[in-house]
Short mmCIF file of C-alpha atoms and ligand atoms in Angstrom, two decimals:
data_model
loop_
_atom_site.label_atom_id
_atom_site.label_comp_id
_atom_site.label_asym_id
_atom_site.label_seq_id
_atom_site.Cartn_x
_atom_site.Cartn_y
_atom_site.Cartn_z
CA UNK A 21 64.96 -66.02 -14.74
CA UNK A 22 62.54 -68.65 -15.82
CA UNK A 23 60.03 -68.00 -18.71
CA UNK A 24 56.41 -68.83 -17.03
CA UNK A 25 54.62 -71.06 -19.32
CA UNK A 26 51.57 -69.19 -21.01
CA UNK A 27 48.50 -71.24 -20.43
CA UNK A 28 46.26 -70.43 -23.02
CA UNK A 29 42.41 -69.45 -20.96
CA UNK A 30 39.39 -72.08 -22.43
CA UNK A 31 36.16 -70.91 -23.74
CA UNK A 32 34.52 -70.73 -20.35
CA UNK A 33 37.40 -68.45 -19.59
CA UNK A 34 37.41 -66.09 -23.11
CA UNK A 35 33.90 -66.03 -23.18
CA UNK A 36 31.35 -67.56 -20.51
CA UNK A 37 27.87 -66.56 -22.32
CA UNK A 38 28.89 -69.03 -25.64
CA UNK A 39 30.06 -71.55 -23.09
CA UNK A 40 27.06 -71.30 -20.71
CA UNK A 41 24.93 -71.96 -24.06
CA UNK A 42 26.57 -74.43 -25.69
CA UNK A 43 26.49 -75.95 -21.72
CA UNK A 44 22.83 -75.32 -21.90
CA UNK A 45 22.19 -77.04 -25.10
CA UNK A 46 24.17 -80.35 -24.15
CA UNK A 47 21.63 -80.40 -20.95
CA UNK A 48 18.52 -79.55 -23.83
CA UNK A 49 19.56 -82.53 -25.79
CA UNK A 50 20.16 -84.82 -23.50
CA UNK A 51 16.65 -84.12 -21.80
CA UNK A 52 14.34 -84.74 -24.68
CA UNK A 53 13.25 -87.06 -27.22
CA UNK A 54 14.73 -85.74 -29.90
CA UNK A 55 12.34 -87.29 -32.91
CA UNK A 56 13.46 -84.33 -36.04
CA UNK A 57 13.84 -87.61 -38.08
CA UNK A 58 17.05 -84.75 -39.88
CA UNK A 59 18.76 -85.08 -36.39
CA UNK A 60 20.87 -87.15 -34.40
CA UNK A 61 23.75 -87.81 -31.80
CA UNK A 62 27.11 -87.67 -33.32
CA UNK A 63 29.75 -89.62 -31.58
CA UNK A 64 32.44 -88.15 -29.13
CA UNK A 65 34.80 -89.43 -32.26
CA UNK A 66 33.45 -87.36 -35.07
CA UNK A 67 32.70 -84.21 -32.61
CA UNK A 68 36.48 -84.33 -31.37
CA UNK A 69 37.42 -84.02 -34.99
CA UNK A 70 35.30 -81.37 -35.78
CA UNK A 71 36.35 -79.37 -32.94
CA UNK A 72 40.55 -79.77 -34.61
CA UNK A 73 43.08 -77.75 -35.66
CA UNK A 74 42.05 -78.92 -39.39
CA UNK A 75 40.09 -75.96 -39.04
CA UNK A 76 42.89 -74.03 -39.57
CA UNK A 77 44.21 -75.16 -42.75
CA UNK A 78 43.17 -73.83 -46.28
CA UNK A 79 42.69 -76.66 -49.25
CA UNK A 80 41.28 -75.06 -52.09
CA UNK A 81 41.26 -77.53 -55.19
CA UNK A 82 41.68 -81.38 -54.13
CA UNK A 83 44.36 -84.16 -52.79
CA UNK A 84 47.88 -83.43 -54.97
CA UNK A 85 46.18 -80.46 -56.66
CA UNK A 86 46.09 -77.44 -54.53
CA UNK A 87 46.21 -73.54 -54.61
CA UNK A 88 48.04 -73.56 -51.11
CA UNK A 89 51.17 -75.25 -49.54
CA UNK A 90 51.14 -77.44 -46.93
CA UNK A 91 48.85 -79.92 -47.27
CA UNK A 92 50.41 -82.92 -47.67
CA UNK A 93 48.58 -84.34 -43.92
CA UNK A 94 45.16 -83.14 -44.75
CA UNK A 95 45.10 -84.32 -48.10
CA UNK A 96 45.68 -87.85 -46.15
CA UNK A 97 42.05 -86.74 -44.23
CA UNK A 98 40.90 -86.03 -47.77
CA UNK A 99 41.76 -89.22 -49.35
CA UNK A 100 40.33 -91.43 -46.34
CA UNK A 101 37.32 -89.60 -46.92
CA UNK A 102 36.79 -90.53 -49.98
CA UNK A 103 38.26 -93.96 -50.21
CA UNK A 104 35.62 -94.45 -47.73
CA UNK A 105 32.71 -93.25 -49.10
CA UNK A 106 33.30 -95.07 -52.12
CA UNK A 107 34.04 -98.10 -50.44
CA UNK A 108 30.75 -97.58 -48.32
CA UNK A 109 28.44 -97.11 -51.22
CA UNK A 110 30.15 -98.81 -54.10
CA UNK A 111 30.52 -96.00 -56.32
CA UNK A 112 33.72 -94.44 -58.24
CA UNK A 113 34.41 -91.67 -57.23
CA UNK A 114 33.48 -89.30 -53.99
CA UNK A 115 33.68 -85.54 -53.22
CA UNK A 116 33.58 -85.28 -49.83
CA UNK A 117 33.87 -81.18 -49.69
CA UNK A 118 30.00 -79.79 -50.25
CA UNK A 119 29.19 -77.85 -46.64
CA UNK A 120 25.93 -79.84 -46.98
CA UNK A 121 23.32 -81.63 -48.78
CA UNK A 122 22.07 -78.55 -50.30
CA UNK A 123 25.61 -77.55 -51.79
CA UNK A 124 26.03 -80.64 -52.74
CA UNK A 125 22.78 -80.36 -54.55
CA UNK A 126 23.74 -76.83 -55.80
CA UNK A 127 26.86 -78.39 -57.39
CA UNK A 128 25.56 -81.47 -58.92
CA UNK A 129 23.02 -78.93 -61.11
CA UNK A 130 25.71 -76.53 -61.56
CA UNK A 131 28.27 -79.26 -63.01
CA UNK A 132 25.62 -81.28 -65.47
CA UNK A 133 23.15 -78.61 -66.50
CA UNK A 134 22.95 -74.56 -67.81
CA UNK A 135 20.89 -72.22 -66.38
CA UNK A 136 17.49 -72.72 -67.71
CA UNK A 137 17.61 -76.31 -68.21
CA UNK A 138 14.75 -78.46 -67.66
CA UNK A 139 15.01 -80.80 -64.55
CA UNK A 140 12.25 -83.20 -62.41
CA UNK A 141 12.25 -83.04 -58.84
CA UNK A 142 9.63 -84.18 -56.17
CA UNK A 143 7.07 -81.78 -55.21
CA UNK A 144 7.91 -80.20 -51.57
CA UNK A 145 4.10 -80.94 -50.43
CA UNK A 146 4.22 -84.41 -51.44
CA UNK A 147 8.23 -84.93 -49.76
CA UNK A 148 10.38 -83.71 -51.58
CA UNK A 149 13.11 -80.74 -50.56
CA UNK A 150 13.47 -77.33 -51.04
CA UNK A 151 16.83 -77.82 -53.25
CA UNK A 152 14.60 -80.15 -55.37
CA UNK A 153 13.01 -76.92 -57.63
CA UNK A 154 11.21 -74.49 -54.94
CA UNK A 155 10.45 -71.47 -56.73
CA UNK A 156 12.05 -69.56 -53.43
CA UNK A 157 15.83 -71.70 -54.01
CA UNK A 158 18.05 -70.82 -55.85
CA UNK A 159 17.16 -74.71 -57.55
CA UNK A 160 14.27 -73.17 -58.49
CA UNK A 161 15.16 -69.92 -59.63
CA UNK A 162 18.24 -71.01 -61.82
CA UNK A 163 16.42 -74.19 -63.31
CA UNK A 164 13.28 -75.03 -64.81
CA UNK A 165 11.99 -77.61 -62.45
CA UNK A 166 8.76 -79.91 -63.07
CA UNK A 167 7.28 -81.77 -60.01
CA UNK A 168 5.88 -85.36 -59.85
CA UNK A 169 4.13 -86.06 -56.76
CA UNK A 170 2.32 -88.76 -54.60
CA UNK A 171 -0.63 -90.95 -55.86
CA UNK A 172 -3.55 -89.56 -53.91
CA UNK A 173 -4.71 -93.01 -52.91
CA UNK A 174 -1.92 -94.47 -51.61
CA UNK A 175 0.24 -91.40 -51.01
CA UNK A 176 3.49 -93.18 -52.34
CA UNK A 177 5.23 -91.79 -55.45
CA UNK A 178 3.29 -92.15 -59.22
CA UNK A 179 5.77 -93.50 -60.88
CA UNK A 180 3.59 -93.81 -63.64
CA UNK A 181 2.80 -90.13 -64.05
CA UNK A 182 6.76 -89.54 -63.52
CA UNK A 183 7.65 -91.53 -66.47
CA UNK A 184 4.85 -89.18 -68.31
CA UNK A 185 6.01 -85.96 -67.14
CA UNK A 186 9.30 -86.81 -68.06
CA UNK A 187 8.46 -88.13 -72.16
CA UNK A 188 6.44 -84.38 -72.12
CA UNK A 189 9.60 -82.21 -70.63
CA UNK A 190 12.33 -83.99 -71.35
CA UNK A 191 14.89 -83.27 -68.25
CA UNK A 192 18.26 -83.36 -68.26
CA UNK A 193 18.39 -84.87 -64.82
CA UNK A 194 15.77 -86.43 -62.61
CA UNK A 195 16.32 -85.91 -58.88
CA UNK A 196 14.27 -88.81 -56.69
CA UNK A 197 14.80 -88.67 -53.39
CA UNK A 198 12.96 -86.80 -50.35
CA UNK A 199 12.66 -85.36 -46.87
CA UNK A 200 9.17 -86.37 -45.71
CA UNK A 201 8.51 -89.53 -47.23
CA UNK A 202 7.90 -92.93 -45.23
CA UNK A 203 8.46 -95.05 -48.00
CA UNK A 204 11.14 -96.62 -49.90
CA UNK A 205 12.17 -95.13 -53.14
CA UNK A 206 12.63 -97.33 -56.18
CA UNK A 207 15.89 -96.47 -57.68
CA UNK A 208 15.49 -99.48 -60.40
CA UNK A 209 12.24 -97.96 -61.36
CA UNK A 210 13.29 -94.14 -61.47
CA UNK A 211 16.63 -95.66 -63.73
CA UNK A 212 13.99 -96.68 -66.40
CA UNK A 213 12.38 -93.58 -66.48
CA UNK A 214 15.33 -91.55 -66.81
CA UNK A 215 16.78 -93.70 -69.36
CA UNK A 216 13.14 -93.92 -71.29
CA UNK A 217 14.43 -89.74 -71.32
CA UNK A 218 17.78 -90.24 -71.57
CA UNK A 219 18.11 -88.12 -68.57
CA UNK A 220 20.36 -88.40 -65.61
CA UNK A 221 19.11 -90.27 -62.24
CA UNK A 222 20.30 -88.37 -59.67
CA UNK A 223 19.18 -89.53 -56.08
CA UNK A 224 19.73 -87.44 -53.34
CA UNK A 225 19.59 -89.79 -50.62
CA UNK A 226 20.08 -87.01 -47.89
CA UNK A 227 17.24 -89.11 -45.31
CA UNK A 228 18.47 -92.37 -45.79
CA UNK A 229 21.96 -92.42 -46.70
CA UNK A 230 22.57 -94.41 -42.92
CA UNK A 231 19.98 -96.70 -43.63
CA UNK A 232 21.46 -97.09 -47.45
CA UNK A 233 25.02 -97.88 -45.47
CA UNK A 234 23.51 -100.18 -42.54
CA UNK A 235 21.65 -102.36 -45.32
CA UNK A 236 18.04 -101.22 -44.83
CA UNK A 237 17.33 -99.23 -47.52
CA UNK A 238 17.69 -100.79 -51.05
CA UNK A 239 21.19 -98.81 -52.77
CA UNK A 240 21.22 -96.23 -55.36
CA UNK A 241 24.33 -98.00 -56.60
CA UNK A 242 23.89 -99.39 -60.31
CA UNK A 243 20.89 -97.54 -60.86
CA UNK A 244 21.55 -93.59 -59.89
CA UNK A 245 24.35 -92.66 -61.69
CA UNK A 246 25.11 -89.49 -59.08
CA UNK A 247 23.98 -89.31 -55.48
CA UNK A 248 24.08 -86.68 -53.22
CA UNK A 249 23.68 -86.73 -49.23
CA UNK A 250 23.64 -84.83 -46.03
CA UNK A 251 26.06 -86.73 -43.01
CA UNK A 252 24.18 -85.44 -40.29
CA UNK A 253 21.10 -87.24 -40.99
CA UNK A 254 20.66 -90.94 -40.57
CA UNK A 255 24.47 -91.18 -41.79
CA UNK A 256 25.04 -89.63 -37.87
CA UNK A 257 28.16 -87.40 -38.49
CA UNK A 258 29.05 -84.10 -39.00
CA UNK A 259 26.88 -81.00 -40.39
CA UNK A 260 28.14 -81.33 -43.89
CA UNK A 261 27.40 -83.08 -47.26
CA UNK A 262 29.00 -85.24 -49.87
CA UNK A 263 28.27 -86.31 -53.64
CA UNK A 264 28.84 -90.32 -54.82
CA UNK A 265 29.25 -90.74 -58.83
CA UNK A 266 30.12 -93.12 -61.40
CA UNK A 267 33.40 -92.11 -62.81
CA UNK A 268 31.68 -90.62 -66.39
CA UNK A 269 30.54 -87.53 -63.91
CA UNK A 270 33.44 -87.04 -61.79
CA UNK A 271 35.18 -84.14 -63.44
CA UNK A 272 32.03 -82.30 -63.69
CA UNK A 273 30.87 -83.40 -60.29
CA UNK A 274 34.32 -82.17 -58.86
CA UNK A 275 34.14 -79.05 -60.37
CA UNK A 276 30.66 -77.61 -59.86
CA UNK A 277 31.34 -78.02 -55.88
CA UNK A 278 35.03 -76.30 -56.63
CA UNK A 279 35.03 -73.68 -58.01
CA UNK A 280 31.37 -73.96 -59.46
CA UNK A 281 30.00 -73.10 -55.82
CA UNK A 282 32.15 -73.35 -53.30
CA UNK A 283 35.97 -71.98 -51.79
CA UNK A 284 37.95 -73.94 -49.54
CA UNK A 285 36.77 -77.12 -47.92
CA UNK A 286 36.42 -77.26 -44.18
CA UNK A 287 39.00 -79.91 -43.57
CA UNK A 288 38.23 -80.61 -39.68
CA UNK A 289 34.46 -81.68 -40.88
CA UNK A 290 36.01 -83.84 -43.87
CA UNK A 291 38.12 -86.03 -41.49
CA UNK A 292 34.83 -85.98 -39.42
CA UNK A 293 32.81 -87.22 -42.15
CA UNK A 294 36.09 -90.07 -42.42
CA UNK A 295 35.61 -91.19 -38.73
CA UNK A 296 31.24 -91.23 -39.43
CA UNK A 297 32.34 -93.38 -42.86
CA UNK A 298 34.40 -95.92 -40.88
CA UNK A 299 31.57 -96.15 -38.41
CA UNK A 300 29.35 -96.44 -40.43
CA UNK A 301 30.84 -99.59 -42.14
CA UNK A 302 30.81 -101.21 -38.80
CA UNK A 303 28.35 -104.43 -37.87
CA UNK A 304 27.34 -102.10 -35.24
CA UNK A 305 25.92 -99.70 -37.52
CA UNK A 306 24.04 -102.60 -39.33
CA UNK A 307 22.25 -103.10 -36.73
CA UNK A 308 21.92 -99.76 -35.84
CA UNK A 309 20.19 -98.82 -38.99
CA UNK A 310 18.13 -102.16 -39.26
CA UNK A 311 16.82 -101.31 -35.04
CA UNK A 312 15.94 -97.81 -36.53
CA UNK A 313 13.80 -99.31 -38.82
CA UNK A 314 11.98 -101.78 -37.19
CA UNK A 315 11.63 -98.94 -34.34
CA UNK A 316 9.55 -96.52 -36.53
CA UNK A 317 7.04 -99.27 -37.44
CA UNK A 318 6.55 -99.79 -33.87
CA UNK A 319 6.18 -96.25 -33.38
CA UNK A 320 4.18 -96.03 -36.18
CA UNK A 321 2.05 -99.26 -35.26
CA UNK A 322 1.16 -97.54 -31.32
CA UNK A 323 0.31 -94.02 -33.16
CA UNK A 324 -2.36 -95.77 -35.59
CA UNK A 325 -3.49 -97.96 -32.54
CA UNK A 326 -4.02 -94.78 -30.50
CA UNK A 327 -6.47 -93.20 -33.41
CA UNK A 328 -4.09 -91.26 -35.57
CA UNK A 329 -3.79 -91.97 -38.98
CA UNK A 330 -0.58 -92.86 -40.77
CA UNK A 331 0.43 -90.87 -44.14
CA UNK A 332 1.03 -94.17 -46.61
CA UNK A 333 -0.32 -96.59 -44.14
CA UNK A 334 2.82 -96.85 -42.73
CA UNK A 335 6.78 -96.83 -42.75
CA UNK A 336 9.82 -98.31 -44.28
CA UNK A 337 12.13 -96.33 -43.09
CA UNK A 338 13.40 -93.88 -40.16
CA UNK A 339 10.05 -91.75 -40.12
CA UNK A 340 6.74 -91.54 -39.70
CA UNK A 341 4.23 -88.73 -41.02
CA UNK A 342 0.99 -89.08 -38.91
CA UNK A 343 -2.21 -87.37 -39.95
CA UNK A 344 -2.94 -85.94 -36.46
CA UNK A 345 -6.52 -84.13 -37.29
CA UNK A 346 -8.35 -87.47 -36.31
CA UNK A 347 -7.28 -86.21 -33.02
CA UNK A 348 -8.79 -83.28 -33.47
CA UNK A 349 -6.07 -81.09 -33.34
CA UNK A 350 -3.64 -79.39 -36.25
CA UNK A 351 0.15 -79.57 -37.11
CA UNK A 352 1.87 -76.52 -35.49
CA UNK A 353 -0.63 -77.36 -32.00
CA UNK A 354 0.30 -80.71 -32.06
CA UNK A 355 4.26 -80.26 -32.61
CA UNK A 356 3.78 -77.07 -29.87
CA UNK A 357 2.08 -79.62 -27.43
CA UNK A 358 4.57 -82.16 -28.01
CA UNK A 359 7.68 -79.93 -27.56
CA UNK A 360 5.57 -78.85 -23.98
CA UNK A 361 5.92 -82.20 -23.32
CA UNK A 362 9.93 -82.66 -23.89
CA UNK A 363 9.49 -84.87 -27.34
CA UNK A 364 10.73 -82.77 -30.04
CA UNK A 365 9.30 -83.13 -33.71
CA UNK A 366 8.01 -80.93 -36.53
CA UNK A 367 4.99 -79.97 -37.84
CA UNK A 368 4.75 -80.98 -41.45
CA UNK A 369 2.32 -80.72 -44.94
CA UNK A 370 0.68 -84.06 -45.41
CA UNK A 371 -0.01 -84.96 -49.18
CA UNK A 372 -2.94 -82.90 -50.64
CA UNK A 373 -3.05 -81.03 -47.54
CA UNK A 374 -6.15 -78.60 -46.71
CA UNK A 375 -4.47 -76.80 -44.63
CA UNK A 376 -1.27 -74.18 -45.46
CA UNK A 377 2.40 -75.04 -44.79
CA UNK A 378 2.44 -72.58 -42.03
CA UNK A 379 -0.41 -75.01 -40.19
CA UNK A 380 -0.19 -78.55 -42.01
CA UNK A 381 -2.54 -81.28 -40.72
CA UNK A 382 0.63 -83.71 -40.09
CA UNK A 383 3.96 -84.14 -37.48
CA UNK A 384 6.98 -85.91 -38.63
CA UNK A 385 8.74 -87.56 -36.32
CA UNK A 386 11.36 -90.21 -36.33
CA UNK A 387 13.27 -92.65 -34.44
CA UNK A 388 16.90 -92.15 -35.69
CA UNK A 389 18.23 -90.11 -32.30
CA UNK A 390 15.97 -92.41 -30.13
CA UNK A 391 17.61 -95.57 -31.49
CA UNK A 392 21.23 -93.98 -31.16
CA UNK A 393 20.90 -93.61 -27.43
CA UNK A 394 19.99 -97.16 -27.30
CA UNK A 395 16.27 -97.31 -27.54
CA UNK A 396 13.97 -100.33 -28.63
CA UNK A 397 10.69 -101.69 -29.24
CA UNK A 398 9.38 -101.52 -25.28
CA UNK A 399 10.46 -97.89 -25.74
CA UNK A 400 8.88 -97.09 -29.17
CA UNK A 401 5.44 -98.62 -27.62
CA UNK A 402 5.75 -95.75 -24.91
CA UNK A 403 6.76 -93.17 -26.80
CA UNK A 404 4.18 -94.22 -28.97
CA UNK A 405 1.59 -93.96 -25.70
CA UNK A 406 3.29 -90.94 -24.38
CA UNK A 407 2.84 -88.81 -28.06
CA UNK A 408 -0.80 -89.76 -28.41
CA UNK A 409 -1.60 -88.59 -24.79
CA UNK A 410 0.34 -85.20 -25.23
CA UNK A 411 -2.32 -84.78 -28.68
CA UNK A 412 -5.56 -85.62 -26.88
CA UNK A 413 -4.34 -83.24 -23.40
CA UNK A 414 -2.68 -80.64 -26.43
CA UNK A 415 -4.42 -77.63 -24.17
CA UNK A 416 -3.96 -78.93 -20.98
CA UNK A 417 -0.53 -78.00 -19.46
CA UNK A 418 -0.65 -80.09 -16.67
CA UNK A 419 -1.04 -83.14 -17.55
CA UNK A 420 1.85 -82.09 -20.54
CA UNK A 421 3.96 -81.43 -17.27
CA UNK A 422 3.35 -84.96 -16.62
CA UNK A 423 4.05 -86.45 -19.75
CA UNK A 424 7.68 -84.04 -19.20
CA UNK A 425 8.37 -86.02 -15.78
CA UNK A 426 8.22 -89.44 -17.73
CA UNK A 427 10.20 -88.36 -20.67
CA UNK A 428 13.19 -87.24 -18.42
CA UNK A 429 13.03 -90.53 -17.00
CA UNK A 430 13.70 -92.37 -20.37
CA UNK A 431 15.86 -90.07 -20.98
CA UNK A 432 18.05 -90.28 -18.18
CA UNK A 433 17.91 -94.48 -18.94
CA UNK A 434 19.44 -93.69 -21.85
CA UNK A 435 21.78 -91.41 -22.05
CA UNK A 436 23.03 -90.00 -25.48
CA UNK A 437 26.63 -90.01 -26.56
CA UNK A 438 28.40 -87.75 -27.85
CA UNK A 439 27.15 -85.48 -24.59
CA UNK A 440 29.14 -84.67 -21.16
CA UNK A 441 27.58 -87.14 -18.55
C1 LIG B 22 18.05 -82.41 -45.54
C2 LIG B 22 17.93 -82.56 -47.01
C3 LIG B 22 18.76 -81.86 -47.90
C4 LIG B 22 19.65 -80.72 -47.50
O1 LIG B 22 20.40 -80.87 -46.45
P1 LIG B 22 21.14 -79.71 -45.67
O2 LIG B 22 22.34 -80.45 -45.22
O3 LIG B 22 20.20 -79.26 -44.62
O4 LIG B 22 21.48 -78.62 -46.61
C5 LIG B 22 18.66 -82.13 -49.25
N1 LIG B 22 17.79 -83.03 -49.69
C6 LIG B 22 16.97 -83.72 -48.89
C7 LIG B 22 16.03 -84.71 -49.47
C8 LIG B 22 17.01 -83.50 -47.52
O5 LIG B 22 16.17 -84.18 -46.73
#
């Protein structure tokens, strides 16, 4: 008799409707600009190790201190991770468990303040996140948040009215940091203030952290003394998060992610996040980061030659937030038109907005996906072209249907990775 081997059946097999959509999406994101400036391509590296048996194991606690057996090899994941990110962004010490940038926001407040404790965050209309003291977070319902915002003139941040906000509240910890802001921050600056308050500088660099790594964002090292990220951001790994500190906060930093707010750590996205660290400490990703750069003030220069008007004149970084009612059109139109048209974005508040978040008179977009399938500055100028034609023909389906046509072309001249070809 002879045993027959048992070949276990593959997702198509087990269950064709998730494998017909996860087939389906592959062929959505590979057939659009993709300009969420939150998104990106991971590499075929970090999705292979997201998709391992790592999964399987349980780690509660961390590396040679664990409530389970058997985890001698993934504390090795663990460690790499961390000896990384440290590495990376010149800090002490890393935890590299938070499921994302808003646990690892969750936990930083958790580990360094009560409930009730008075913290300064970034307003949401002028940039700033959710996790940074909206009264419908849990940020905002467990802490008493106060919000600097934007200088109406030149729509970048008031320092000036930050450092008096804080000498009137006092905080415990000021969060800088934000998710629809052009411009870079000034962690030097923001150090002063917080140590004017003896407060806490906590940057949550969730946007930028790639650019931070690739050398084209100024570092929160030396100045914020904790910093918090997202990895699937700029950083272009997994969907996860991670928390940077100087050694003084470690302990409490490690223990308000476990067991201040989370269970075990999903060990398959750690050594995910340890293949996106490696890349991203490659010359490659230098340039990477710098190209991403330099390609959103080429975007940003074809949008403001085509009539639309830039939120803070301009860009530093991965995104751009264009005023798009010189066009004559709103926010959720102009994203709708553009999505009609195969380029992907969001409609967004500008600062001191007339109209309602549910409308907004602004679209961020961003050029951190673009640049990872290869993209430069001949490309930015016709993206640039191709957005501003979708806004002026927003009601007019054809000619969107035309735009479509030339944005599968670019997009078939360069292909994304991380996708089946
Ligand atoms: C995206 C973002 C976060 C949260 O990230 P998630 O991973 O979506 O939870 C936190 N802070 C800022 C500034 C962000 O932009």
């Amino acid at each position: 008799m002879t045993a027959t081997a048992h070949v276990e059946p593959s997702l198509v097999e087990t269950d064709s409707e998730v494998a017909d959509i996860i087939r389906r999406e592959e062929d959505r994101q590979g057939t659009v600009l993709e300009m969420i400036p939150s998104e990106n391509y991971a590499s075929r590296a970090v999705i292979e190790a997201v998709g391992s048996v790592l999964t399987n194991k349980y780690a509660e606690g961390y590396p040679g201190a664990r409530y389970y057996q058997g985890n001698d090899v993934v504390d090795e994941a663990e460690n790499l991770a961390r000896d990384r990110a440290t590495a990376l962004f010149g800090f002490d010490h890393a935890n590299v468990q938070p499921h994302s940038g808003t646990q690892a926001n969750m936990a930083v407040y958790l580990g360094l303040m009560k409930p009730g404790d008075t913290v300064m965050g970034m307003q949401l209309d002028a940039g700033g996140h959710l996790t940074h003291g909206h009264k419908v977070n849990a940020s905002g319902k467990l802490y008493n948040f106060v919000s600097y915002g934007v200088d109406r003139e030149t729509e970048t941040i008031d320092y000036d009215g930050m450092l008096a906000l804080a000498k009137e509240h006092r905080p415990k910890v000021i969060v800088v940091g934000a998710t629809a802001y052009p411009r870079q921050i000034d962690f030097a600056r923001a150090r002063e203030i917080a140590d004017e308050v003896e407060a806490v500088l906590m940057a949550d660099m969730a946007h930028i952290s790639g650019l931070i790594a690739g050398g084209s964002h100024p570092s929160p090292a030396g100045h914020a003394q904790i910093v918090t990220s997202s990895t699937h951001k700029t950083l272009r790994g997994p969907r996860g998060g991670l928390v940077i500190c100087d050694s003084k906060y470690a302990r409490r930093v490690d223990r308000g992610v476990f067991p201040g707010s989370q269970g075990g750590p999903m060990m398959n996205v750690i050594a995910a996040k340890a293949v996106m660290l490696k890349e991203a400490a490659t010359p490659e990703f230098q340039q990477y980061a710098r190209q991403t750069v330099e390609n959103a003030q080429t975007l940003a220069q074809t949008l403001e030659d085509a009539g639309l008007r830039l939120v803070s004149g301009g860009t530093e970084t991965h995104l751009v937030l264009v005023d798009v009612t010189p066009l004559d059109v709103v926010g959720n139109v102009a994203a709708t038109a553009l999505e009609h048209a195969g380029i992907v974005t969001n409609y967004n508040t500008i600062p001191f907005d007339p109209q309602p978040p549910t409308v907004g008179s602004g679209v961020r977009m961003g050029t951190p996906a673009l640049t990872t399938r290869g993209m430069g500055a001949d490309e930015m100028r016709q993206v640039g072209q191709l957005i501003a034609r979708a806004l002026e023909a927003h009601a007019d389906e054809a000619e969107l249907s035309k735009i479509r046509a030339e944005v599968n072309a670019l997009c078939e001249a360069f292909p994304a990775p991380g996708l089946p070809r």
